[in-house]
Short mmCIF file of C-alpha atoms in Angstrom, two decimals:
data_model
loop_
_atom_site.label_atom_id
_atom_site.label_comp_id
_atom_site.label_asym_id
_atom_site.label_seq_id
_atom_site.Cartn_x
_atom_site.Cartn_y
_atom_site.Cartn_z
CA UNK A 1 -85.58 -167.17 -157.93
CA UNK A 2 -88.05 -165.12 -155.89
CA UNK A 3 -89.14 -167.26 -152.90
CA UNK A 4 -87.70 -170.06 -154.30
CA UNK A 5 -90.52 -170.41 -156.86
CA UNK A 6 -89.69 -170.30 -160.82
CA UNK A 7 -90.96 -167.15 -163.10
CA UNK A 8 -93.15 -168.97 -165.39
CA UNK A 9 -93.08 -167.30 -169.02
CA UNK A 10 -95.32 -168.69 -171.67
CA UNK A 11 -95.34 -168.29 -175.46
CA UNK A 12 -98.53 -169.88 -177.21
CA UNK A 13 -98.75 -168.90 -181.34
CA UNK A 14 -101.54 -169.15 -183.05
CA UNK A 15 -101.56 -171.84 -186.20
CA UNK A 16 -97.66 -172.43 -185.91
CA UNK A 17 -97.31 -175.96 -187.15
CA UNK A 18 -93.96 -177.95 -185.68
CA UNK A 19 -92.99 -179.04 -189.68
CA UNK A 20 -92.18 -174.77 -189.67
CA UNK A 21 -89.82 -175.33 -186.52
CA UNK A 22 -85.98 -176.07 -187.14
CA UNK A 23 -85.76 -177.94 -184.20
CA UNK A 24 -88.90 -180.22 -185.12
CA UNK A 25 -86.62 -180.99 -188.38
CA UNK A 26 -88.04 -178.53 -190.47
CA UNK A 27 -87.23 -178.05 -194.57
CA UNK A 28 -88.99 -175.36 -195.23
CA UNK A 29 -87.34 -172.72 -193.06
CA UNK A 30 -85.50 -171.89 -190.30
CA UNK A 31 -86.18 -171.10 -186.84
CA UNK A 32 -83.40 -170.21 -184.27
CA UNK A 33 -84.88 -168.50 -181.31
CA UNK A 34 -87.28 -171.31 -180.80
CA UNK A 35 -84.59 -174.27 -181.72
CA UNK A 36 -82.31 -172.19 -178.91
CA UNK A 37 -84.79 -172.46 -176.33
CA UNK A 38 -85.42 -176.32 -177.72
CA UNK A 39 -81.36 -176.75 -177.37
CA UNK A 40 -81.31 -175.75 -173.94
CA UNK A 41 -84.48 -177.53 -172.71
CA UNK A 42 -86.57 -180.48 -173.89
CA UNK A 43 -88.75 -181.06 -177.25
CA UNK A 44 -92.10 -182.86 -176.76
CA UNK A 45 -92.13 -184.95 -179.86
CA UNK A 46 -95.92 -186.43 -179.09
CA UNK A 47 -97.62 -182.95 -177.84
CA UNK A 48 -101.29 -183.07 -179.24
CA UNK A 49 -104.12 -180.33 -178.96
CA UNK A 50 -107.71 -181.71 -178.12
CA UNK A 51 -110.07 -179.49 -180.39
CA UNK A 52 -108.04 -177.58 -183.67
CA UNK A 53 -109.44 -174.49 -183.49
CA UNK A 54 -108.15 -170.98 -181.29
CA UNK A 55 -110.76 -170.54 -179.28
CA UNK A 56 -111.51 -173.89 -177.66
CA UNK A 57 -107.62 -174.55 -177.55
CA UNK A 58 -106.82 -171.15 -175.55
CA UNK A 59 -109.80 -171.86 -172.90
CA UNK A 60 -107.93 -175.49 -172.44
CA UNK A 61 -104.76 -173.78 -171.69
CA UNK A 62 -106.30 -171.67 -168.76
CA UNK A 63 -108.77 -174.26 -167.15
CA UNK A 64 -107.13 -177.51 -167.69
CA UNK A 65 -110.31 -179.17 -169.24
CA UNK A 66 -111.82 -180.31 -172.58
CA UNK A 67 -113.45 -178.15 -174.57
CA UNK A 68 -117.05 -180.08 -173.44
CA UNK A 69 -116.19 -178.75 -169.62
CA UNK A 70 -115.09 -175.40 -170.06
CA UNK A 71 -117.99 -174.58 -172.76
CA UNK A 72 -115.99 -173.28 -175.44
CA UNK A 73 -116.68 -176.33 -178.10
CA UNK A 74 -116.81 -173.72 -181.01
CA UNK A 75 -115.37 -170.24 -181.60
CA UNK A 76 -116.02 -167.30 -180.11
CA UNK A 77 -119.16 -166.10 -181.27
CA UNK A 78 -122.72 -165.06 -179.88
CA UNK A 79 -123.93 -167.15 -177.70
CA UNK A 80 -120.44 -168.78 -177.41
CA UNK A 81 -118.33 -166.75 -174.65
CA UNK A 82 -115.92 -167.69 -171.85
CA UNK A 83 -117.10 -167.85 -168.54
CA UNK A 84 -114.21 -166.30 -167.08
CA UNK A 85 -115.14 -167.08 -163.33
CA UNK A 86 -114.29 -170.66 -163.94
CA UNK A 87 -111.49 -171.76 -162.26
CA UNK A 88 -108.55 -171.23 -164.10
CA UNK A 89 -104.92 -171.35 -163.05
CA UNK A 90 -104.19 -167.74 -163.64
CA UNK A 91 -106.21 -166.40 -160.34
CA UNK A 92 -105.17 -170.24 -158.68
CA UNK A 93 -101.23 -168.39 -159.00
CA UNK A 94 -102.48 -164.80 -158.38
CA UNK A 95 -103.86 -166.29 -154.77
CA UNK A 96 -100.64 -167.95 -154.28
CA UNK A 97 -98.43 -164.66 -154.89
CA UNK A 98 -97.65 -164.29 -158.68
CA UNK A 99 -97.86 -161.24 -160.49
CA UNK A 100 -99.49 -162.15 -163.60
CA UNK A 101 -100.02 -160.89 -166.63
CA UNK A 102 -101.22 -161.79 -170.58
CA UNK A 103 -100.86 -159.98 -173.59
CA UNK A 104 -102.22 -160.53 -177.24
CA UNK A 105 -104.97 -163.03 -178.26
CA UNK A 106 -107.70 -164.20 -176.23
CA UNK A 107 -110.52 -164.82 -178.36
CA UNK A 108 -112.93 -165.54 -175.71
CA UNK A 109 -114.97 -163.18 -175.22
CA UNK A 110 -115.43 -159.26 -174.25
CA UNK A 111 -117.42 -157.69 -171.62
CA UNK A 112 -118.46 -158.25 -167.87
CA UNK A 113 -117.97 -162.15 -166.88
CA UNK A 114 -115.83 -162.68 -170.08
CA UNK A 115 -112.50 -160.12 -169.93
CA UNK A 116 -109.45 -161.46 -168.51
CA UNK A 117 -109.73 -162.65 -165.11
CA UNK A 118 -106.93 -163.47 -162.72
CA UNK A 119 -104.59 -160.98 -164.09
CA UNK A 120 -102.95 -158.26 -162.83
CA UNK A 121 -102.35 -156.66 -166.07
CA UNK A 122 -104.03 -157.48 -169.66
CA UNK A 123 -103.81 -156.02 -173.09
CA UNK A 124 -105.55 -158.40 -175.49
CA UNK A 125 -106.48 -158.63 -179.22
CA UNK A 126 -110.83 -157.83 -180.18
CA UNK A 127 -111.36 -161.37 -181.66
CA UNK A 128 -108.35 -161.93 -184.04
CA UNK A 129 -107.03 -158.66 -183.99
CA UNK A 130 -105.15 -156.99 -187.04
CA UNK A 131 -101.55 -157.55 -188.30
CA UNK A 132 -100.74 -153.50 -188.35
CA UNK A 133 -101.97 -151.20 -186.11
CA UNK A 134 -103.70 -153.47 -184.20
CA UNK A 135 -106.35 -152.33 -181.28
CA UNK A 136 -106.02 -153.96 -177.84
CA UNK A 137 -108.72 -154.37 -175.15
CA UNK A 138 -108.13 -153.44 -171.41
CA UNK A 139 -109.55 -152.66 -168.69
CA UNK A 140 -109.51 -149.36 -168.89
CA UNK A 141 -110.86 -149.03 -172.48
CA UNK A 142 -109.39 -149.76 -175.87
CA UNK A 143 -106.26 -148.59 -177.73
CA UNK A 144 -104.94 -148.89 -180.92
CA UNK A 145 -100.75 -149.07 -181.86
CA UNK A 146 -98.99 -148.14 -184.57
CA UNK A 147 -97.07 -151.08 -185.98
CA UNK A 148 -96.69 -154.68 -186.27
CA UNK A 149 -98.38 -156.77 -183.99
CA UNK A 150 -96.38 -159.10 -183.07
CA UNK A 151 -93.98 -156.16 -182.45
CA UNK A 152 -96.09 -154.75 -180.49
CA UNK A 153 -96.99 -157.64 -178.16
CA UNK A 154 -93.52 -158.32 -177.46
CA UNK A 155 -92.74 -154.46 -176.52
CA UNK A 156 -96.33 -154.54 -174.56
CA UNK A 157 -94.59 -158.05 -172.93
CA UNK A 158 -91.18 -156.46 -172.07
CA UNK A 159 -92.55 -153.00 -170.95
CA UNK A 160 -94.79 -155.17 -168.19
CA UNK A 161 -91.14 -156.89 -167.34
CA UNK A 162 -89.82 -154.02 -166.73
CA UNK A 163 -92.88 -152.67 -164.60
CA UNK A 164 -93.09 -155.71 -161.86
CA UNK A 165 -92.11 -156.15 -158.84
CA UNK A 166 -89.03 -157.73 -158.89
CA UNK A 167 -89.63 -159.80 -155.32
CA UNK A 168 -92.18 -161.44 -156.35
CA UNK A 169 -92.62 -164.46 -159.28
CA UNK A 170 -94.43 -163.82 -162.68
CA UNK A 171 -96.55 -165.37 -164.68
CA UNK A 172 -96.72 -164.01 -168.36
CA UNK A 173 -98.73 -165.60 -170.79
CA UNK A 174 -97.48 -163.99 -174.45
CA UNK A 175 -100.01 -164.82 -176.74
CA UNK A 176 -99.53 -164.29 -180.34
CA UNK A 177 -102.12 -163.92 -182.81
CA UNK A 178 -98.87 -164.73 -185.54
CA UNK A 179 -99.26 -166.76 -187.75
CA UNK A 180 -102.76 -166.99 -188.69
CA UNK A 181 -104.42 -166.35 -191.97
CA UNK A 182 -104.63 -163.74 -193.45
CA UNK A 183 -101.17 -164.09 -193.30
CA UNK A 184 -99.78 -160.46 -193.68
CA UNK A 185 -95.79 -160.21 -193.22
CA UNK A 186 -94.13 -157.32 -191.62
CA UNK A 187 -92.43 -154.75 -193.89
CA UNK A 188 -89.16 -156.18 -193.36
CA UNK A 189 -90.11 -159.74 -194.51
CA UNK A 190 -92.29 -159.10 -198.12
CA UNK A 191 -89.12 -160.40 -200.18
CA UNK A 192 -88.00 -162.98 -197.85
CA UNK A 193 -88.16 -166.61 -199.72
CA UNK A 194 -88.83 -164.77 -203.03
CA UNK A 195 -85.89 -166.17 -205.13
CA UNK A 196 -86.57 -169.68 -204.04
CA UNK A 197 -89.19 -172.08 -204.29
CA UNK A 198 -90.25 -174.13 -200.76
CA UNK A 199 -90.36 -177.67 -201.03
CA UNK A 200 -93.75 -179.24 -201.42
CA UNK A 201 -95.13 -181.87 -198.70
CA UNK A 202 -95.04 -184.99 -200.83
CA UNK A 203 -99.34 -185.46 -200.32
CA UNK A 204 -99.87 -181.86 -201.81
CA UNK A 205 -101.37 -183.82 -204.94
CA UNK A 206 -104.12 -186.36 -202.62
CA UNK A 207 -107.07 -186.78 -203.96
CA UNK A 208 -108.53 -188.18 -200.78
CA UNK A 209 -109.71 -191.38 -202.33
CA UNK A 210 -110.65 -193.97 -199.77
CA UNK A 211 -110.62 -191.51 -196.58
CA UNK A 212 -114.16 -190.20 -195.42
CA UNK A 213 -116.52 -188.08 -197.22
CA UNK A 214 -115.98 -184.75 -194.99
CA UNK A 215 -112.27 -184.82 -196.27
CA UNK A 216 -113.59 -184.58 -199.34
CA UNK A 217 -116.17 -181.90 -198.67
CA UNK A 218 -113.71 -179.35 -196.70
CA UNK A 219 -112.97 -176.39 -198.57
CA UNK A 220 -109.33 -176.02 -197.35
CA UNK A 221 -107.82 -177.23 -200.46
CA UNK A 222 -105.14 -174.83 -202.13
CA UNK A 223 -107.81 -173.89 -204.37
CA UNK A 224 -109.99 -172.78 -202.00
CA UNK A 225 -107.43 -169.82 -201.35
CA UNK A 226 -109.13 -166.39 -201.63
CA UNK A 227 -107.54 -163.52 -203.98
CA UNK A 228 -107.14 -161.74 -200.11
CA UNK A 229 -104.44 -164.71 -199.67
CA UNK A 230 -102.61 -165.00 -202.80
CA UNK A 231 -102.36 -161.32 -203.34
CA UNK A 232 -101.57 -161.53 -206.82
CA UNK A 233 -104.21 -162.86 -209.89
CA UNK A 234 -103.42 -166.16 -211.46
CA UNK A 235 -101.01 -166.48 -213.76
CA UNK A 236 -102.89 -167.05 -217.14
CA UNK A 237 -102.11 -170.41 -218.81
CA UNK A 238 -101.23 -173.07 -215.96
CA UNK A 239 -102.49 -176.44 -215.98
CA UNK A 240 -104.75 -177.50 -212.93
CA UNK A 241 -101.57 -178.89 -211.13
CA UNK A 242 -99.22 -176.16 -211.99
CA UNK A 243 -101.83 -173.91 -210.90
CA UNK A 244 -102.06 -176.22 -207.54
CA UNK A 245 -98.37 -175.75 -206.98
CA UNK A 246 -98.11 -171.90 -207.83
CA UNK A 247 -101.27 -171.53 -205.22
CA UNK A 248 -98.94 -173.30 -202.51
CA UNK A 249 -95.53 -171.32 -203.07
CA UNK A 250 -98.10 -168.10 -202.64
CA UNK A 251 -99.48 -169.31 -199.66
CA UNK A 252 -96.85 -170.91 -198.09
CA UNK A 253 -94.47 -168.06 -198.85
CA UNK A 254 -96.41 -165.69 -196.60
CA UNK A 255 -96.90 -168.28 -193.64
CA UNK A 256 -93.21 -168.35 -193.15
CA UNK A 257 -92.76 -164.70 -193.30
CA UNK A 258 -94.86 -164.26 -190.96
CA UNK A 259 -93.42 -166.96 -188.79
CA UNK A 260 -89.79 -164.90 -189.30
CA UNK A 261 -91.28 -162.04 -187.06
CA UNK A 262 -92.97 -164.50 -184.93
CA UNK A 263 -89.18 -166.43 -183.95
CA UNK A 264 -87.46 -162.74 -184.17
CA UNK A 265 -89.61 -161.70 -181.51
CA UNK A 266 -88.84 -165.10 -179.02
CA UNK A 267 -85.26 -163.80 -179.66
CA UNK A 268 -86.40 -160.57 -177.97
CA UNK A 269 -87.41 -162.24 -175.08
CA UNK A 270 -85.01 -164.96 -174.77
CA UNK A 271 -82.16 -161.57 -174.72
CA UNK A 272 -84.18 -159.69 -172.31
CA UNK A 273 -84.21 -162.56 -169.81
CA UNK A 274 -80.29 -162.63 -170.30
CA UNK A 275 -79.78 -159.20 -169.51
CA UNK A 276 -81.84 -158.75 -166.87
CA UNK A 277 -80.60 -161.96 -165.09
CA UNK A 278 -84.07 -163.92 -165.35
CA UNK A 279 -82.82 -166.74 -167.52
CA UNK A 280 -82.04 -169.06 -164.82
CA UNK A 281 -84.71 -168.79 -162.68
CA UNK A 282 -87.37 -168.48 -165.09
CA UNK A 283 -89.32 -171.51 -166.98
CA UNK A 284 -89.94 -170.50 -170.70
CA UNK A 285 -92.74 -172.51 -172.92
CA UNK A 286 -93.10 -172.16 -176.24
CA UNK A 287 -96.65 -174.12 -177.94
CA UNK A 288 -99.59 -173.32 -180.30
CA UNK A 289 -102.60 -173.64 -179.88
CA UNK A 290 -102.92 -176.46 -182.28
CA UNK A 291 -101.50 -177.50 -185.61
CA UNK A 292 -101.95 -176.23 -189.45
CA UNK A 293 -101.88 -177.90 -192.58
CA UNK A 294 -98.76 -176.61 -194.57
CA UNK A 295 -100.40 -178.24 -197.98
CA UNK A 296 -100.64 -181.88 -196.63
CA UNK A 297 -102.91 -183.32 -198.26
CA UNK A 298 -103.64 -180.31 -200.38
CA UNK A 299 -105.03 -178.42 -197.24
CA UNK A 300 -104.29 -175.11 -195.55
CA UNK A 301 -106.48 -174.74 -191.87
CA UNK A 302 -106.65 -177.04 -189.15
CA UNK A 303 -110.23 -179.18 -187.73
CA UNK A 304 -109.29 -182.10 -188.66
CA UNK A 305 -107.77 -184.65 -186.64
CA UNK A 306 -105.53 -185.52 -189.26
CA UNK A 307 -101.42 -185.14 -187.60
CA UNK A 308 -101.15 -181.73 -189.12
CA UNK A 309 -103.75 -180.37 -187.06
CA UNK A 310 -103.70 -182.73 -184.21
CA UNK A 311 -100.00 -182.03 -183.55
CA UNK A 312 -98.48 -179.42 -181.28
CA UNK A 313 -95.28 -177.88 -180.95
CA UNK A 314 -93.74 -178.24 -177.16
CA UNK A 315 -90.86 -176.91 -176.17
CA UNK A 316 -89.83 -176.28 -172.50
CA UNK A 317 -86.52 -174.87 -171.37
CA UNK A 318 -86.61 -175.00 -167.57
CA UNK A 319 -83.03 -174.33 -166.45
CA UNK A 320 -81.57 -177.35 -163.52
CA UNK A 321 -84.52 -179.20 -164.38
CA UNK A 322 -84.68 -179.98 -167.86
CA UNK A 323 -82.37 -181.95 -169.73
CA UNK A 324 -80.54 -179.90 -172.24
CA UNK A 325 -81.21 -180.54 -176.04
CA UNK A 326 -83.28 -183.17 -174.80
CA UNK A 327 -86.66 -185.02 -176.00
CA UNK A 328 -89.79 -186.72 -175.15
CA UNK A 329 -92.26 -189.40 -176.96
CA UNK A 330 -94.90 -189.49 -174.26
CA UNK A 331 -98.46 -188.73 -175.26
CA UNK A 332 -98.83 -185.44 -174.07
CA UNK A 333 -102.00 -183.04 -174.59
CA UNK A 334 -102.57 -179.45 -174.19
CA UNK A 335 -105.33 -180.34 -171.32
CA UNK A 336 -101.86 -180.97 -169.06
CA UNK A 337 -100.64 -177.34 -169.20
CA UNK A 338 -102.76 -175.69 -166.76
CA UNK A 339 -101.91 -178.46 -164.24
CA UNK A 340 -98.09 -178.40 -165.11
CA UNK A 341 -98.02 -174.78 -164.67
CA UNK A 342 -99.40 -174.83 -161.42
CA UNK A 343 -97.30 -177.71 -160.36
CA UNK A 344 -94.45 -175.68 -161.74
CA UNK A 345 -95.16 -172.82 -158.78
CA UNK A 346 -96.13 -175.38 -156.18
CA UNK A 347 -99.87 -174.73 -156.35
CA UNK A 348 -102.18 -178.67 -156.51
CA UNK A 349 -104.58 -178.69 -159.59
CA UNK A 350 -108.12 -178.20 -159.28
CA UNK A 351 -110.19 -180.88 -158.55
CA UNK A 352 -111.81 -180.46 -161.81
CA UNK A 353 -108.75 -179.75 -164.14
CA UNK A 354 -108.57 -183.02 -166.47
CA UNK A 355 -104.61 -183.02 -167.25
CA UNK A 356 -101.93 -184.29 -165.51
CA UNK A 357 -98.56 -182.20 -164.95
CA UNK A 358 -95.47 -182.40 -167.19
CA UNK A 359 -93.11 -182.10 -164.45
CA UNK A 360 -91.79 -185.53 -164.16
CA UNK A 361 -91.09 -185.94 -167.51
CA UNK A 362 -89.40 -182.17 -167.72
CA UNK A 363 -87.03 -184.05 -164.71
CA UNK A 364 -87.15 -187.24 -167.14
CA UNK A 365 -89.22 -189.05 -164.80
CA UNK A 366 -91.96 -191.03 -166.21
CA UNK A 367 -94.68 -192.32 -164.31
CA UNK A 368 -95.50 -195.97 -164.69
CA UNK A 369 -99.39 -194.98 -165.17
CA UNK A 370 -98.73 -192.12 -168.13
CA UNK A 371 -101.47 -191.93 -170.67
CA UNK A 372 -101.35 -194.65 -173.33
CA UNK A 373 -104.21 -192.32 -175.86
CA UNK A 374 -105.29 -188.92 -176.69
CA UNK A 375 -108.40 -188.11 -176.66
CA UNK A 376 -110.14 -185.06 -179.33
CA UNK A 377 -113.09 -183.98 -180.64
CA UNK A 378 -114.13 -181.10 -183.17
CA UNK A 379 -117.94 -180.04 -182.63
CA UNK A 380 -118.21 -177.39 -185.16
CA UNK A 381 -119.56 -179.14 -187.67
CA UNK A 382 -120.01 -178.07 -191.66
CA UNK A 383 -118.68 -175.01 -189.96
CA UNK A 384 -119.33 -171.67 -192.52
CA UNK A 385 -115.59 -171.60 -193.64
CA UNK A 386 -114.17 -174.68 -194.71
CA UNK A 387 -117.58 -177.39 -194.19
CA UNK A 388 -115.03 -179.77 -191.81
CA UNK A 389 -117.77 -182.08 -190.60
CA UNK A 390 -117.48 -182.82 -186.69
CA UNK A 391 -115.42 -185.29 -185.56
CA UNK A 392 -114.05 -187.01 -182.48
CA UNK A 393 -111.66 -189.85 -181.90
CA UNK A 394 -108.61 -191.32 -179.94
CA UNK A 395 -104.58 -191.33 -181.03
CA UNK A 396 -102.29 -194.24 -179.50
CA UNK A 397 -98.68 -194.09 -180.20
CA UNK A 398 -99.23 -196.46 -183.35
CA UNK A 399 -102.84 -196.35 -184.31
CA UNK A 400 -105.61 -193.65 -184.87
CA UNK A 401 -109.59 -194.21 -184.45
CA UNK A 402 -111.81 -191.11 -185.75
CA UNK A 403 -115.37 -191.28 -185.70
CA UNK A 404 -117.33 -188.79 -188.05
CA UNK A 405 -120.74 -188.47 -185.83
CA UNK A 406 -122.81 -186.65 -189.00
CA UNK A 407 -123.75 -183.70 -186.60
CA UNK A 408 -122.17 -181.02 -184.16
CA UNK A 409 -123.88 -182.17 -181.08
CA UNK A 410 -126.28 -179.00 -181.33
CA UNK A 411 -123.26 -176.62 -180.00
CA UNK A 412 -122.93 -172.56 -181.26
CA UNK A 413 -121.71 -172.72 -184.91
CA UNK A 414 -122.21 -175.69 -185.62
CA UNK A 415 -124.77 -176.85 -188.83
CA UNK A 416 -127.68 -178.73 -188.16
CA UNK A 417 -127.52 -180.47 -191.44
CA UNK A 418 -126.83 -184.00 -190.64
CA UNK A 419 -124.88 -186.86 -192.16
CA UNK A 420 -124.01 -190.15 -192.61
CA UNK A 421 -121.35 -191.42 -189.67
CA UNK A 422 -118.34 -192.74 -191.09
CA UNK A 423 -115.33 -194.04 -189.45
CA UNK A 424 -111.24 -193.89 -190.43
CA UNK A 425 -108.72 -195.72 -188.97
CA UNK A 426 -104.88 -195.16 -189.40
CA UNK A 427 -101.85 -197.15 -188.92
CA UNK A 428 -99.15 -194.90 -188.31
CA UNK A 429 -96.33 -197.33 -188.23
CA UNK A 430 -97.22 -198.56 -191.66
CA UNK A 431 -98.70 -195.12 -193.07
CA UNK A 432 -97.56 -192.11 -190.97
CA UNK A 433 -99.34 -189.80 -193.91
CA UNK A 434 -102.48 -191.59 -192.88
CA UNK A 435 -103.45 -192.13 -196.94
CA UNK A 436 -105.20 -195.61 -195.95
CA UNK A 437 -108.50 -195.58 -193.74
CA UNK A 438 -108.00 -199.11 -192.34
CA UNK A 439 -111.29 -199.32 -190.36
CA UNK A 440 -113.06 -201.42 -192.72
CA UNK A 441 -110.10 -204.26 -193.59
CA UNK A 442 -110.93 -207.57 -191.79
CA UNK A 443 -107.17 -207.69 -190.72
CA UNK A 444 -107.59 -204.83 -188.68
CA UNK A 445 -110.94 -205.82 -186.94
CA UNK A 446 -109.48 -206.70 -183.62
CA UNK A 447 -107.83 -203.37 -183.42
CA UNK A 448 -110.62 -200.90 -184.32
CA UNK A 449 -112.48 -202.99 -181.87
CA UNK A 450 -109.87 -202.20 -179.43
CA UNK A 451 -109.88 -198.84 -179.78
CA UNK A 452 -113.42 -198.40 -179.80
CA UNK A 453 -113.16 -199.56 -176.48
CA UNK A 454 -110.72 -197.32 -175.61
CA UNK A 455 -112.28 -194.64 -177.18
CA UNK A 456 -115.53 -195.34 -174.89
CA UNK A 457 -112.90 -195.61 -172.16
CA UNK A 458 -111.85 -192.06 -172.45
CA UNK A 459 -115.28 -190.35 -173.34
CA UNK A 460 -116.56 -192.04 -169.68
CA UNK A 461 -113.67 -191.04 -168.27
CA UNK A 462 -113.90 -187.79 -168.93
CA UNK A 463 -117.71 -187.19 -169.13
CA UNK A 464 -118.07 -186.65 -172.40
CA UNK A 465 -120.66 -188.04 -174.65
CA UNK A 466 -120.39 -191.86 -177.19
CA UNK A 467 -122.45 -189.85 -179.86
CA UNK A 468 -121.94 -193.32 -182.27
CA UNK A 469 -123.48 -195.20 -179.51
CA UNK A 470 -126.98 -192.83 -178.80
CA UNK A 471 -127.28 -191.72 -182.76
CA UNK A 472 -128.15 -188.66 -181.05
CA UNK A 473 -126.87 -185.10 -180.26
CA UNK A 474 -124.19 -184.95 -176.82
CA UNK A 475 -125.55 -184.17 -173.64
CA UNK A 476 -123.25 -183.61 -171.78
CA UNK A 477 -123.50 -180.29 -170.27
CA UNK A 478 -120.64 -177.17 -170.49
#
């Protein structure tokens, strides 16, 4: 362990839902690099993102604040860039010795003031980036490889590995742009899964009665898929639900194969730390950015704060520290990486970082004062894709409040086309599939009242804006 301070290696996917992760009890396929690393470390069973979309997520992991803080409320677009000389923990490591390094999406931003900063070495992905023969961005200009990309950000990963100085402790951020839609498989995986059909989430059928309007107004039903993602026409002759369910095995099909590369790939680097004698002093993460829908509630995409979207994958394997094959239920959000990761290589937070470190409970400590709510909010409202209407709300271990503001707070991509607030409430004792919005039941008064509170709590708390409180577009300032 150089220095006595741990390599600190970090895997972030893009869209990869835990219900597609064998060790998050997955039926739909099978992951066993990932349920390796969760076998000899610790699964975060309560790990939540704070806005479900790429951009805003991946600025969260580097600054340790909400999206409202670091600017990015919205994807990257015009108007909507980065401002990469915020601090960040990246350059807070670089200052304190690490070589560092990221490879594969950013999605922030390109040009002066919006490239990479605090690295000594990045290769990253224009926007999205392709799935074959993918161009990267860095600082010396652009190039273009031949091959799969998430092939190719693994060799780009390893190569680096190889390259550094070996006295000194890294910091690699891999950063896959696998699996998002379009979801194109590599060669090796087009027939994988096609001799068997995948089992259907039991809501794929919802018709959304009794939820909010925007749930029904998203276009992210399994009709909504485009001819680009079924890659194949129709079969003539189904009947709307047969037609629903043949949509599905198309889509859901391709996910996974592309998810096989994806966990083929963390076997790559899980062997390379073995045989160049990293594993033990070297902490390995493995998270998305946020969650998908794998046809809950009819649904593909994210936005929502529904669990499919609001959920996280967490795995740590940190070896003497954590807990092998162990788990957590804490409320943990993706706000707390930057400040774990920092903690991690015994660098303090920033005074402005809005997270709070993991370490304890990757020792499983847990402090007496841990976080009893999550707090999220989704600003791109009626966004040009799938019309999810903006939304913003708090998750306790047994209850959810959203609140459905009717606008996007005037941010970059969102609509100004206004609606009608509306409000959900979930128990997720009683109705984990959140199928019943609660908020208007006179037996559950006392706790949406409650959690309004909290709710209020949070958005003081952490300077954000009680939009159901002003009627009026957020203030508060990027």
């Amino acid at each position: 362990m150089p220095n006595g301070r741990p390599n600190i290696l970090v895997i972030m996917t893009d869209d990869h839902a835990a219900p597609a992760i064998g060790a998050y009890g997955s039926a739909i396929n099978r992951t066993p690099a990932v349920d390796r690393l969760a076998a000899e470390g610790m699964r975060f069973d309560n790990a939540f993102c704070t806005n479900a979309i790429c951009s805003p997520a991946r600025a969260t992991l580097l600054t340790g604040t909400y999206s409202h803080v670091h600017g990015m409320t919205t994807l990257e677009q015009p108007g909507q860039r980065f401002r990469a000389d915020q601090p960040a923990f990246p350059e807070m490591l670089q200052q304190a010795g690490y070589q560092t390094a990221i490879v594969g999406k950013w999605h922030l931003g390109h040009g002066p003031g919006h490239d990479p900063r605090g690295f000594d070495y990045w290769e990253v992905l224009p926007e999205h980036g392709r799935y074959r023969d993918p161009a990267f961005l860095t600082a010396a200009g652009e190039r273009t490889y031949s091959g799969y990309v998430t092939d190719i950000i693994t060799d780009l990963d390893l190569t680096w590995l190889d390259r550094r100085e070996a006295d000194r402790p890294f910091c690699l951020l891999v950063q896959h742009k696998a699996p998002h839609r379009a979801f194109e498989p590599a060669d090796r995986h087009r027939r994988l899964y096609a001799d068997v059909d995948i089992p259907a989430p039991e809501t794929l059928h919802d018709d959304l009665s009794g939820r909010a309007s925007a749930a029904r107004e998203a276009r992210m039903r399994m009709s909504d898929l485009t001819a680009e993602d079924l890659k194949a026409p129709v079969p003539e002759g189904l009947t709307e639900d047969a037609e629903f369910e043949w949509r599905y095995q198309r889509y859901i099909k391709d996910y996974l194969r592309v998810v096989a590369a994806l966990d083929e790939n963390v076997g790559r680097v899980l062997h390379y730390l073995d045989v160049a004698g990293l594993a033990e002093d070297t902490v390995v993460v493995y998270t998305s950015d946020h969650g998908f829908f794998l046809g809950e509630h009819g649904w593909f995409d994210k936005r929502f704060m529904y669990e499919p979207a609001l959920r996280i994958p967490l795995v740590v394997r940190h070896p003497g520290v954590t807990p092998a094959g162990s788990s957590r239920g804490d409320l943990v959000a993706n706000v707390d990486y930057a400040p774990t990761i920092l903690d991690l290589a015994g660098v303090g937070p920033h005074p402005r970082m809005q997270g709070r470190s993991l370490a304890p409970l990757l020792r499983g400590e847990r402090p007496g004062d841990w976080r009893d709510a999550v707090y999220y909010r989704y600003f791109e409202h009626l966004d040009v894709n799938h019309n999810v209407a903006a939304c913003y709300g708090v998750r306790t271990r047994t209850h959810k409040l959203i609140h459905y503001p009717g606008h996007g707070s005037g941010r970059p991509g969102a609509a100004e086309e206004r609606r009608e607030p509306e409000w959900e409430l979930f128990d997720l004792e009683e109705d984990p599939d959140e199928l019943r919005n609660r908020y208007a039941e006179p037996a559950y008064a006392g706790v949406a009242a409650e959690l309004t509170a909290r709710l209020e709590a949070l958005q003081q708390e952490y300077g954000d804006t009680s939009d159901h409180r002003a009627g009026a577009p957020s203030d508060a300032a990027p």
